[in-house]
Amino acid sequence: MEYPQFLIAKEELCRKVNDTLKTIALSIYENFVESINEFSTLEMPQPFLNMKYTIEYFSGEIISLLFTFYEYTGGAHPNTYHSIFNLWLTDDEIRLLDLGDLFLQNTDYLKILFDICIVYLRNQNASFVIDGMVNNVSDMLDVFTLTPARLCFTFAPYSVDPMRKESIESKYPTSS
């Protein structure tokens, strides 16, 4: 398992960020161990969890991380899934950003993002989108990362295309 640790000028904020990331990583590991212990008596290949991260953006105010998990807990094949941590750093506090925090309240931002992502997925020949099995990605928009130039959504390989081995990203500029 990999998780980042940062050097931030404000010592207390640095400690909070690093402690938060370590706690999250340990929690993921503990949940994995608990889930495989349920199946420990079954004859099956060795379960595993591979957790990696990319730092999509880092500044004095925003940290945007994409975690990729490759996990096998039994079944036909391992699965890939993602999680994000978009952290807003204020004076001495950390706030986990939700997608709704980026848009004005009482706007139809989910519909707009959904429309953009569906077009992008269709252009990438995501089979579940093309054949109509996936016609709403609103519930899949929770995995997003930020940069000053764009908002990027990442879809797990099997959520939009069963034959795809890599994740699909929907990237588009946040400003013109």
Coordinates of N, CA, C and O in Angstrom, one line a residue:
M1 N 0.8 -1.2 0.0 CA 0.0 0.0 0.0 C 0.9 1.2 0.0 O 1.9 1.3 0.7
E2 N 0.5 2.2 -0.8 CA 1.2 3.5 -0.8 C 0.2 4.6 -0.5 O -0.9 4.5 -0.9
Y3 N 0.7 5.5 0.3 CA -0.1 6.7 0.5 C 0.9 7.9 0.7 O 2.1 7.6 1.2
P4 N 0.6 9.1 0.3 CA 1.5 10.2 0.4 C 1.7 10.8 1.8 O 0.8 10.7 2.6
Q5 N 2.8 11.4 2.0 CA 3.0 12.2 3.2 C 3.6 13.5 2.6 O 4.5 13.5 1.8
F6 N 3.1 14.7 3.1 CA 3.5 16.0 2.6 C 4.4 16.8 3.5 O 4.3 16.6 4.7
L7 N 5.1 17.7 2.9 CA 5.8 18.7 3.7 C 5.1 20.0 3.4 O 5.1 20.5 2.3
I8 N 4.5 20.5 4.5 CA 3.7 21.8 4.4 C 4.3 22.7 5.4 O 4.6 22.3 6.5
A9 N 4.5 24.0 5.0 CA 5.2 24.9 5.9 C 4.5 25.0 7.3 O 5.2 25.1 8.3
K10 N 3.2 25.0 7.4 CA 2.5 25.1 8.6 C 2.6 23.8 9.3 O 1.9 22.8 8.9
E11 N 3.4 23.6 10.4 CA 3.7 22.4 11.0 C 2.4 21.6 11.4 O 2.3 20.4 11.2
E12 N 1.5 22.3 12.1 CA 0.3 21.7 12.6 C -0.6 21.2 11.5 O -1.1 20.1 11.5
L13 N -0.7 22.0 10.4 CA -1.5 21.6 9.3 C -0.8 20.4 8.6 O -1.5 19.4 8.2
C14 N 0.5 20.4 8.5 CA 1.2 19.3 7.9 C 0.9 18.0 8.7 O 0.6 16.9 8.1
R15 N 1.0 18.1 10.0 CA 0.7 16.9 10.8 C -0.7 16.4 10.6 O -1.0 15.2 10.4
K16 N -1.7 17.3 10.5 CA -3.1 16.9 10.3 C -3.3 16.2 9.0 O -4.0 15.2 8.9
V17 N -2.7 16.8 7.9 CA -2.9 16.2 6.6 C -2.3 14.8 6.6 O -2.9 13.8 6.1
N18 N -1.0 14.7 7.0 CA -0.4 13.4 7.0 C -1.0 12.3 7.9 O -1.2 11.2 7.5
D19 N -1.5 12.8 9.1 CA -2.2 11.9 10.0 C -3.5 11.4 9.3 O -3.9 10.2 9.4
T20 N -4.2 12.3 8.7 CA -5.5 12.0 8.0 C -5.2 10.9 6.9 O -6.0 9.9 6.8
L21 N -4.2 11.1 6.1 CA -3.9 10.2 5.0 C -3.5 8.8 5.5 O -3.9 7.8 5.0
K22 N -2.7 8.8 6.6 CA -2.3 7.6 7.2 C -3.5 6.8 7.8 O -3.6 5.6 7.6
T23 N -4.4 7.6 8.5 CA -5.6 6.9 9.0 C -6.5 6.3 8.0 O -7.0 5.2 8.1
I24 N -6.6 7.1 6.9 CA -7.5 6.6 5.8 C -6.8 5.3 5.2 O -7.5 4.3 5.0
A25 N -5.5 5.3 5.0 CA -4.9 4.1 4.4 C -5.0 2.9 5.3 O -5.3 1.8 4.9
L26 N -4.8 3.1 6.6 CA -4.9 2.0 7.6 C -6.3 1.5 7.6 O -6.5 0.3 7.8
S27 N -7.3 2.4 7.6 CA -8.7 2.0 7.6 C -9.0 1.1 6.3 O -9.7 0.1 6.5
I28 N -8.5 1.5 5.2 CA -8.7 0.7 4.0 C -8.1 -0.7 4.1 O -8.7 -1.7 3.8
Y29 N -6.9 -0.7 4.7 CA -6.2 -2.0 4.9 C -7.0 -2.9 5.9 O -7.2 -4.1 5.6
E30 N -7.4 -2.3 7.0 CA -8.2 -3.1 8.0 C -9.5 -3.6 7.4 O -9.9 -4.7 7.7
N31 N -10.2 -2.8 6.6 CA -11.4 -3.3 6.0 C -11.1 -4.4 5.0 O -11.9 -5.4 4.9
F32 N -10.0 -4.3 4.3 CA -9.6 -5.4 3.4 C -9.4 -6.7 4.2 O -9.9 -7.8 3.8
V33 N -8.6 -6.6 5.2 CA -8.2 -7.8 6.0 C -9.5 -8.4 6.6 O -9.7 -9.6 6.6
E34 N -10.4 -7.6 7.1 CA -11.7 -8.1 7.6 C -12.5 -8.8 6.6 O -13.1 -9.8 6.8
S35 N -12.5 -8.2 5.3 CA -13.3 -8.9 4.3 C -12.7 -10.2 3.9 O -13.4 -11.1 3.6
I36 N -11.4 -10.3 3.8 CA -10.8 -11.6 3.4 C -10.8 -12.6 4.5 O -10.9 -13.8 4.3
N37 N -10.9 -12.2 5.8 CA -11.0 -13.2 6.9 C -12.3 -13.9 6.8 O -12.4 -15.0 7.3
E38 N -13.4 -13.3 6.3 CA -14.6 -14.0 6.1 C -14.5 -15.2 5.2 O -15.3 -16.1 5.3
F39 N -13.6 -15.1 4.3 CA -13.5 -16.2 3.3 C -12.2 -17.1 3.5 O -11.9 -17.9 2.6
S40 N -11.6 -17.0 4.7 CA -10.3 -17.6 4.9 C -10.4 -19.2 4.9 O -9.4 -19.8 4.6
T41 N -11.6 -19.7 5.1 CA -11.7 -21.2 5.0 C -12.0 -21.7 3.6 O -11.9 -22.9 3.4
L42 N -12.3 -20.8 2.7 CA -12.5 -21.3 1.3 C -11.2 -21.5 0.6 O -10.2 -20.8 0.8
E43 N -11.2 -22.5 -0.3 CA -10.0 -22.8 -1.1 C -10.1 -21.8 -2.3 O -11.0 -21.9 -3.1
M44 N -9.2 -20.9 -2.4 CA -9.2 -19.9 -3.5 C -7.8 -19.3 -3.5 O -7.0 -19.5 -2.6
P45 N -7.5 -18.7 -4.7 CA -6.2 -18.1 -4.8 C -6.0 -17.0 -3.7 O -6.9 -16.5 -3.1
Q46 N -4.7 -16.7 -3.4 CA -4.4 -15.7 -2.4 C -5.0 -14.4 -2.6 O -4.8 -13.8 -3.7
P47 N -5.8 -13.8 -1.7 CA -6.3 -12.5 -1.9 C -5.2 -11.4 -1.8 O -4.1 -11.6 -1.2
F48 N -5.4 -10.3 -2.5 CA -4.4 -9.2 -2.4 C -5.1 -7.8 -2.6 O -6.2 -7.8 -3.1
L49 N -4.4 -6.8 -2.1 CA -4.8 -5.4 -2.3 C -3.6 -4.6 -2.7 O -2.6 -4.7 -2.0
N50 N -3.7 -4.0 -3.8 CA -2.6 -3.1 -4.2 C -3.2 -1.7 -4.3 O -4.2 -1.4 -5.0
M51 N -2.7 -0.8 -3.5 CA -3.2 0.6 -3.4 C -2.0 1.6 -3.9 O -1.0 1.6 -3.3
K52 N -2.3 2.3 -4.9 CA -1.4 3.3 -5.4 C -2.1 4.7 -5.4 O -3.3 4.7 -5.5
Y53 N -1.3 5.7 -5.5 CA -1.9 7.1 -5.6 C -1.1 7.9 -6.7 O 0.0 7.6 -7.0
T54 N -1.8 8.9 -7.1 CA -1.2 10.0 -7.9 C -1.6 11.3 -7.3 O -2.8 11.5 -6.9
I55 N -0.7 12.2 -7.3 CA -1.0 13.5 -6.8 C -1.4 14.3 -8.1 O -0.5 14.6 -8.9
E56 N -2.6 14.6 -8.2 CA -3.1 15.3 -9.4 C -2.8 16.8 -9.3 O -2.7 17.5 -10.3
Y57 N -2.9 17.3 -8.0 CA -2.6 18.7 -7.8 C -2.2 19.0 -6.4 O -2.7 18.3 -5.4
F58 N -1.2 19.9 -6.2 CA -0.8 20.2 -4.8 C -0.4 21.7 -4.8 O 0.4 22.2 -5.6
S59 N -1.1 22.4 -3.9 CA -0.7 23.8 -3.7 C -0.8 24.1 -2.2 O -1.2 23.2 -1.4
G60 N -0.7 25.3 -1.8 CA -0.8 25.7 -0.4 C -2.2 25.6 0.1 O -2.5 25.6 1.3
E61 N -3.2 25.5 -0.9 CA -4.6 25.5 -0.5 C -5.4 24.2 -0.9 O -6.3 23.9 -0.2
I62 N -4.9 23.6 -1.9 CA -5.6 22.4 -2.4 C -4.7 21.2 -2.6 O -3.6 21.4 -3.2
I63 N -5.1 20.0 -2.2 CA -4.4 18.8 -2.5 C -5.5 17.9 -3.2 O -6.5 17.7 -2.6
S64 N -5.2 17.4 -4.4 CA -6.1 16.5 -5.1 C -5.4 15.2 -5.3 O -4.4 15.2 -6.1
L65 N -5.9 14.1 -4.8 CA -5.2 12.8 -4.9 C -6.2 11.8 -5.5 O -7.4 11.8 -5.1
L66 N -5.7 11.0 -6.4 CA -6.5 9.9 -6.9 C -5.8 8.6 -6.5 O -4.6 8.3 -6.7
F67 N -6.6 7.8 -5.8 CA -6.1 6.5 -5.3 C -6.7 5.4 -6.2 O -7.9 5.4 -6.6
T68 N -5.9 4.5 -6.6 CA -6.3 3.3 -7.5 C -6.1 2.1 -6.7 O -5.0 1.8 -6.2
F69 N -7.1 1.3 -6.6 CA -7.1 0.0 -5.9 C -7.2 -1.1 -6.8 O -8.1 -1.1 -7.7
Y70 N -6.4 -2.1 -6.7 CA -6.5 -3.3 -7.5 C -6.6 -4.4 -6.5 O -5.6 -4.7 -5.7
E71 N -7.7 -5.1 -6.5 CA -8.1 -6.0 -5.3 C -8.6 -7.3 -5.8 O -9.4 -7.4 -6.7
Y72 N -8.2 -8.3 -5.1 CA -8.8 -9.7 -5.3 C -9.2 -10.2 -4.0 O -8.3 -10.4 -3.1
T73 N -10.4 -10.5 -3.8 CA -10.9 -11.1 -2.6 C -11.7 -12.4 -2.9 O -12.5 -12.9 -2.1
G74 N -11.5 -13.0 -4.1 CA -12.2 -14.2 -4.5 C -13.0 -13.8 -5.7 O -13.2 -12.7 -6.0
G75 N -13.4 -14.8 -6.4 CA -14.2 -14.6 -7.6 C -13.5 -14.8 -8.9 O -12.4 -15.4 -8.9
A76 N -14.0 -14.4 -10.0 CA -13.4 -14.7 -11.3 C -12.2 -13.9 -11.6 O -11.3 -14.4 -12.3
H77 N -12.0 -12.7 -11.1 CA -10.9 -11.9 -11.4 C -10.8 -10.7 -10.4 O -11.7 -10.4 -9.7
P78 N -9.6 -10.1 -10.4 CA -9.5 -8.9 -9.5 C -10.3 -7.8 -10.1 O -10.7 -7.8 -11.2
N79 N -10.5 -6.8 -9.2 CA -11.3 -5.6 -9.6 C -10.4 -4.4 -9.4 O -9.6 -4.3 -8.4
T80 N -10.6 -3.3 -10.2 CA -10.0 -2.1 -10.0 C -11.1 -1.1 -9.6 O -12.2 -1.0 -10.2
Y81 N -10.8 -0.3 -8.7 CA -11.7 0.8 -8.3 C -10.9 2.0 -7.8 O -9.7 1.9 -7.6
H82 N -11.5 3.1 -7.6 CA -10.8 4.4 -7.3 C -11.5 5.1 -6.1 O -12.7 4.9 -5.9
S83 N -10.7 5.9 -5.5 CA -11.2 6.8 -4.5 C -10.4 8.1 -4.6 O -9.3 8.1 -5.1
I84 N -10.9 9.2 -4.2 CA -10.3 10.5 -4.3 C -10.3 11.1 -2.9 O -11.1 10.8 -2.0
F85 N -9.3 12.0 -2.8 CA -9.3 12.9 -1.6 C -8.9 14.3 -2.1 O -7.8 14.5 -2.6
N86 N -9.9 15.2 -2.1 CA -9.6 16.5 -2.5 C -9.7 17.3 -1.2 O -10.8 17.5 -0.6
L87 N -8.6 17.8 -0.8 CA -8.5 18.5 0.5 C -8.3 20.0 0.3 O -7.4 20.4 -0.5
W88 N -9.1 20.7 1.0 CA -8.9 22.2 1.0 C -8.3 22.6 2.3 O -8.8 22.3 3.4
L89 N -7.1 23.2 2.2 CA -6.3 23.5 3.4 C -6.6 25.0 3.7 O -6.3 25.9 2.9
T90 N -7.1 25.3 4.9 CA -7.2 26.6 5.4 C -6.1 26.9 6.4 O -5.2 26.1 6.5
D91 N -6.3 27.9 7.2 CA -5.2 28.2 8.2 C -4.7 27.0 8.9 O -3.5 26.7 8.9
D92 N -5.5 26.3 9.7 CA -5.1 25.2 10.4 C -6.1 24.0 10.3 O -6.0 23.1 11.1
E93 N -6.9 24.1 9.3 CA -7.9 23.0 9.2 C -7.9 22.4 7.8 O -7.4 23.0 6.8
I94 N -8.4 21.2 7.7 CA -8.5 20.4 6.5 C -10.0 20.2 6.2 O -10.7 19.8 7.1
R95 N -10.4 20.5 5.0 CA -11.8 20.2 4.7 C -11.8 19.3 3.4 O -11.1 19.6 2.4
L96 N -12.5 18.2 3.5 CA -12.6 17.3 2.4 C -13.7 17.9 1.5 O -14.8 18.2 1.9
L97 N -13.3 18.1 0.2 CA -14.2 18.8 -0.7 C -15.1 17.7 -1.4 O -14.6 16.7 -1.9
D98 N -16.4 18.0 -1.5 CA -17.4 17.3 -2.2 C -17.6 18.0 -3.6 O -17.3 19.2 -3.7
L99 N -18.1 17.3 -4.5 CA -18.4 17.9 -5.8 C -19.3 19.1 -5.7 O -19.0 20.1 -6.3
G100 N -20.3 19.0 -4.9 CA -21.2 20.1 -4.7 C -20.5 21.4 -4.2 O -21.0 22.5 -4.4
D101 N -19.4 21.3 -3.5 CA -18.7 22.4 -3.0 C -18.1 23.3 -4.1 O -17.7 24.4 -3.9
L102 N -18.0 22.7 -5.3 CA -17.4 23.4 -6.4 C -18.4 24.2 -7.3 O -18.0 25.0 -8.2
F103 N -19.7 24.1 -7.0 CA -20.7 24.7 -7.8 C -21.7 25.5 -7.0 O -21.8 25.3 -5.8
L104 N -22.3 26.4 -7.6 CA -23.3 27.2 -6.9 C -24.5 26.4 -6.5 O -24.9 25.5 -7.3
Q105 N -25.1 26.6 -5.3 CA -26.2 25.9 -4.9 C -27.4 26.2 -5.8 O -27.4 27.3 -6.5
N106 N -28.4 25.3 -5.9 CA -29.6 25.5 -6.7 C -29.3 25.6 -8.2 O -30.0 26.3 -8.9
T107 N -28.2 25.0 -8.6 CA -27.9 24.9 -10.0 C -28.0 23.4 -10.4 O -27.9 22.5 -9.6
D108 N -28.2 23.2 -11.7 CA -28.3 21.8 -12.2 C -26.9 21.3 -12.7 O -26.8 20.7 -13.8
Y109 N -25.9 21.5 -11.8 CA -24.6 21.1 -12.2 C -24.4 19.6 -12.5 O -23.7 19.2 -13.4
L110 N -25.1 18.7 -11.7 CA -25.0 17.3 -12.0 C -25.5 16.9 -13.4 O -24.9 16.1 -14.0
K111 N -26.6 17.5 -13.8 CA -27.1 17.2 -15.1 C -26.1 17.7 -16.2 O -25.9 16.9 -17.2
I112 N -25.5 18.8 -16.0 CA -24.6 19.3 -17.0 C -23.3 18.4 -17.0 O -22.9 18.0 -18.1
L113 N -22.8 18.0 -15.9 CA -21.7 17.2 -15.8 C -22.0 15.8 -16.4 O -21.2 15.2 -17.1
F114 N -23.2 15.3 -16.1 CA -23.6 14.0 -16.6 C -23.6 14.0 -18.1 O -23.1 13.1 -18.8
D115 N -24.2 15.1 -18.7 CA -24.3 15.2 -20.2 C -22.9 15.2 -20.8 O -22.6 14.5 -21.8
I116 N -22.0 16.0 -20.2 CA -20.6 16.1 -20.7 C -19.9 14.7 -20.6 O -19.3 14.3 -21.6
C117 N -20.1 14.0 -19.5 CA -19.4 12.7 -19.3 C -19.9 11.7 -20.2 O -19.2 10.9 -20.8
I118 N -21.2 11.6 -20.4 CA -21.8 10.7 -21.4 C -21.3 10.8 -22.8 O -20.9 9.9 -23.4
V119 N -21.2 12.1 -23.2 CA -20.6 12.3 -24.6 C -19.2 11.9 -24.6 O -18.8 11.2 -25.6
Y120 N -18.4 12.2 -23.6 CA -17.0 11.8 -23.6 C -16.9 10.3 -23.6 O -16.1 9.7 -24.3
L121 N -17.7 9.6 -22.8 CA -17.6 8.1 -22.7 C -18.0 7.5 -24.0 O -17.4 6.5 -24.5
R122 N -19.1 8.1 -24.6 CA -19.5 7.6 -25.9 C -18.4 7.7 -27.0 O -18.1 6.8 -27.8
N123 N -17.7 8.9 -26.9 CA -16.6 9.1 -27.9 C -15.4 8.2 -27.6 O -14.6 7.9 -28.5
Q124 N -15.3 7.6 -26.4 CA -14.3 6.6 -26.1 C -14.8 5.2 -26.3 O -14.1 4.3 -26.0
N125 N -15.9 5.1 -26.9 CA -16.5 3.8 -27.2 C -16.7 2.9 -26.0 O -16.6 1.7 -26.0
A126 N -17.1 3.5 -24.9 CA -17.5 2.8 -23.7 C -18.7 2.0 -23.9 O -19.8 2.5 -24.1
S127 N -18.6 0.6 -24.0 CA -19.7 -0.2 -24.5 C -21.0 -0.1 -23.7 O -22.0 -0.2 -24.3
F128 N -20.9 0.0 -22.4 CA -22.1 0.1 -21.6 C -22.9 1.4 -21.9 O -24.1 1.4 -21.8
V129 N -22.2 2.4 -22.3 CA -22.8 3.7 -22.7 C -23.4 3.6 -24.1 O -24.6 3.9 -24.3
I130 N -22.6 3.0 -25.0 CA -23.1 2.9 -26.4 C -24.3 2.0 -26.5 O -25.3 2.3 -27.2
D131 N -24.3 0.9 -25.7 CA -25.5 0.0 -25.8 C -26.7 0.3 -24.9 O -27.7 -0.3 -24.9
G132 N -26.5 1.4 -24.2 CA -27.6 1.9 -23.3 C -27.7 1.3 -22.0 O -28.6 1.7 -21.2
M133 N -26.8 0.4 -21.6 CA -26.9 -0.2 -20.2 C -26.6 0.9 -19.2 O -27.1 0.8 -18.1
V134 N -25.7 1.8 -19.5 CA -25.4 2.9 -18.6 C -25.9 4.2 -19.3 O -25.3 4.5 -20.4
N135 N -26.9 4.7 -18.8 CA -27.4 6.0 -19.4 C -27.5 7.1 -18.4 O -28.0 8.1 -18.6
N136 N -26.9 6.8 -17.2 CA -26.9 7.8 -16.1 C -25.6 7.6 -15.3 O -25.5 6.5 -14.7
V137 N -24.7 8.5 -15.4 CA -23.5 8.4 -14.6 C -23.5 9.3 -13.4 O -22.5 9.5 -12.7
S138 N -24.6 9.9 -13.1 CA -24.7 10.8 -11.9 C -24.2 10.2 -10.7 O -23.5 10.9 -9.9
D139 N -24.5 8.9 -10.4 CA -24.0 8.3 -9.2 C -22.6 7.8 -9.3 O -22.0 7.3 -8.4
M140 N -21.9 8.1 -10.5 CA -20.5 7.7 -10.6 C -19.6 9.0 -10.6 O -18.4 8.8 -10.9
L141 N -20.2 10.1 -10.3 CA -19.4 11.3 -10.4 C -18.7 11.7 -9.1 O -18.1 12.8 -8.9
D142 N -18.6 10.7 -8.2 CA -17.9 11.0 -6.9 C -16.4 10.9 -7.0 O -15.7 11.3 -6.1
V143 N -15.9 10.3 -8.0 CA -14.4 10.1 -8.2 C -14.0 11.2 -9.2 O -14.0 11.1 -10.4
F144 N -13.5 12.3 -8.6 CA -13.1 13.5 -9.4 C -11.8 14.1 -8.8 O -11.6 14.0 -7.6
T145 N -11.0 14.6 -9.6 CA -9.8 15.3 -9.2 C -9.8 16.7 -9.8 O -10.5 17.0 -10.7
L146 N -9.0 17.6 -9.1 CA -8.9 19.0 -9.5 C -7.5 19.4 -9.9 O -6.6 18.9 -9.3
T147 N -7.5 20.3 -10.9 CA -6.3 21.0 -11.2 C -6.8 22.4 -11.4 O -8.0 22.6 -11.6
P148 N -5.9 23.4 -11.5 CA -6.4 24.8 -11.9 C -7.0 24.8 -13.2 O -7.9 25.7 -13.5
A149 N -6.7 23.9 -14.1 CA -7.2 24.0 -15.5 C -8.3 23.0 -15.8 O -9.0 23.2 -16.8
R150 N -8.6 22.0 -14.9 CA -9.7 21.1 -15.3 C -10.2 20.4 -14.0 O -9.6 20.2 -13.0
L151 N -11.4 19.8 -14.3 CA -12.0 18.9 -13.4 C -12.0 17.5 -14.1 O -12.4 17.4 -15.3
C152 N -11.6 16.5 -13.5 CA -11.4 15.2 -14.1 C -12.2 14.1 -13.4 O -12.0 13.9 -12.2
F153 N -13.1 13.4 -14.1 CA -13.8 12.3 -13.5 C -13.2 11.0 -14.0 O -12.8 10.8 -15.1
T154 N -13.0 10.0 -13.1 CA -12.4 8.7 -13.4 C -13.5 7.7 -13.1 O -14.1 7.6 -12.1
F155 N -13.7 6.8 -14.1 CA -14.7 5.7 -14.0 C -13.9 4.4 -14.0 O -13.0 4.2 -14.7
A156 N -14.3 3.6 -13.0 CA -13.7 2.2 -12.9 C -13.9 1.5 -14.2 O -14.9 1.6 -14.9
P157 N -13.0 0.6 -14.6 CA -13.0 -0.1 -15.9 C -14.3 -0.8 -16.1 O -14.9 -0.7 -17.2
Y158 N -14.8 -1.6 -15.2 CA -16.0 -2.4 -15.4 C -17.3 -1.6 -15.2 O -18.4 -2.2 -15.5
S159 N -17.3 -0.4 -14.8 CA -18.5 0.3 -14.6 C -19.1 0.9 -15.9 O -20.3 1.1 -16.0
V160 N -18.3 1.0 -16.9 CA -18.8 1.6 -18.2 C -18.4 0.7 -19.4 O -18.9 0.9 -20.5
D161 N -17.5 -0.3 -19.2 CA -17.1 -1.1 -20.3 C -16.5 -2.4 -19.7 O -15.4 -2.3 -19.1
P162 N -17.1 -3.6 -19.9 CA -16.7 -4.8 -19.3 C -15.4 -5.3 -19.8 O -14.7 -6.1 -19.1
M163 N -15.0 -4.9 -21.0 CA -13.7 -5.5 -21.6 C -12.5 -4.5 -21.4 O -11.4 -4.9 -21.7
R164 N -12.8 -3.4 -20.8 CA -11.7 -2.4 -20.6 C -10.9 -2.8 -19.4 O -11.4 -3.0 -18.3
K165 N -9.6 -2.7 -19.6 CA -8.7 -3.0 -18.4 C -8.2 -1.8 -17.7 O -7.8 -1.9 -16.6
E166 N -8.3 -0.7 -18.4 CA -7.9 0.6 -17.7 C -9.1 1.5 -17.4 O -10.2 1.3 -18.0
S167 N -8.9 2.4 -16.5 CA -9.9 3.3 -16.2 C -10.2 4.3 -17.3 O -9.3 4.5 -18.1
I168 N -11.3 4.9 -17.3 CA -11.7 5.9 -18.3 C -11.8 7.2 -17.6 O -12.4 7.3 -16.5
E169 N -11.2 8.2 -18.2 CA -11.2 9.5 -17.6 C -12.0 10.5 -18.5 O -11.9 10.4 -19.7
S170 N -12.7 11.3 -17.9 CA -13.4 12.4 -18.6 C -12.9 13.7 -18.1 O -13.1 14.1 -17.0
K171 N -12.0 14.3 -18.9 CA -11.3 15.5 -18.6 C -11.8 16.6 -19.4 O -11.9 16.5 -20.7
Y172 N -12.0 17.8 -18.9 CA -12.4 18.9 -19.6 C -12.0 20.2 -18.9 O -11.9 20.2 -17.7
P173 N -11.7 21.2 -19.6 CA -11.2 22.5 -19.0 C -12.3 23.0 -18.0 O -13.5 22.9 -18.3
T174 N -11.8 23.6 -16.9 CA -12.7 24.3 -16.0 C -12.8 25.8 -16.3 O -13.7 26.4 -15.8
S175 N -12.0 26.3 -17.2 CA -12.1 27.7 -17.6 C -11.9 27.7 -19.1 O -11.2 26.8 -19.7
S176 N -12.3 28.8 -19.8 CA -12.1 28.9 -21.2 C -10.9 29.6 -21.5 O -10.2 30.2 -20.8

